[in-house]
Amino acid sequence: MSKFTILAAFGAVLALGACAKHQPAPEPAPAPIMVEPVSTKG
């Protein structure tokens, strides 16, 4: 690989790492809503 390719890959990793640090902590996923099955048979 050329030096340019290595530098581009390294720069991309640094940019992604820097962006990841500034994001707020992800909120926990809401609990699934449980619905009891209702029979429609008479």
CSV table of C-alpha atoms in Angstrom, one decimal, residues 15-42:
chain,number,residue,atom,x,y,z
A,15,ALA,CA,-11.8,11.0,12.8
A,16,LEU,CA,-14.3,8.3,13.6
A,17,GLY,CA,-12.7,7.9,17.1
A,18,ALA,CA,-13.0,11.6,17.8
A,19,CYS,CA,-16.6,11.7,16.7
A,20,ALA,CA,-17.5,8.6,18.8
A,21,LYS,CA,-16.2,10.3,22.0
A,22,HIS,CA,-18.4,13.4,21.6
A,23,GLN,CA,-21.7,11.5,21.2
A,24,PRO,CA,-23.9,11.3,24.3
A,25,ALA,CA,-24.4,8.0,26.0
A,26,PRO,CA,-27.1,5.9,24.2
A,27,GLU,CA,-30.4,5.7,26.0
A,28,PRO,CA,-31.5,2.3,27.1
A,29,ALA,CA,-34.0,0.6,24.8
A,30,PRO,CA,-37.6,0.8,26.1
A,31,ALA,CA,-39.1,-2.4,27.5
A,32,PRO,CA,-41.3,-4.2,24.9
A,33,ILE,CA,-45.0,-3.8,25.5
A,34,MET,CA,-46.5,-7.2,26.4
A,35,VAL,CA,-50.1,-7.8,25.2
A,36,GLU,CA,-51.9,-10.8,26.3
A,37,PRO,CA,-53.6,-12.7,23.4
A,38,VAL,CA,-57.4,-12.3,23.3
A,39,SER,CA,-59.4,-15.1,21.8
A,40,THR,CA,-62.1,-14.0,19.3
A,41,LYS,CA,-63.8,-17.3,19.3
A,42,GLY,CA,-67.3,-17.1,20.9
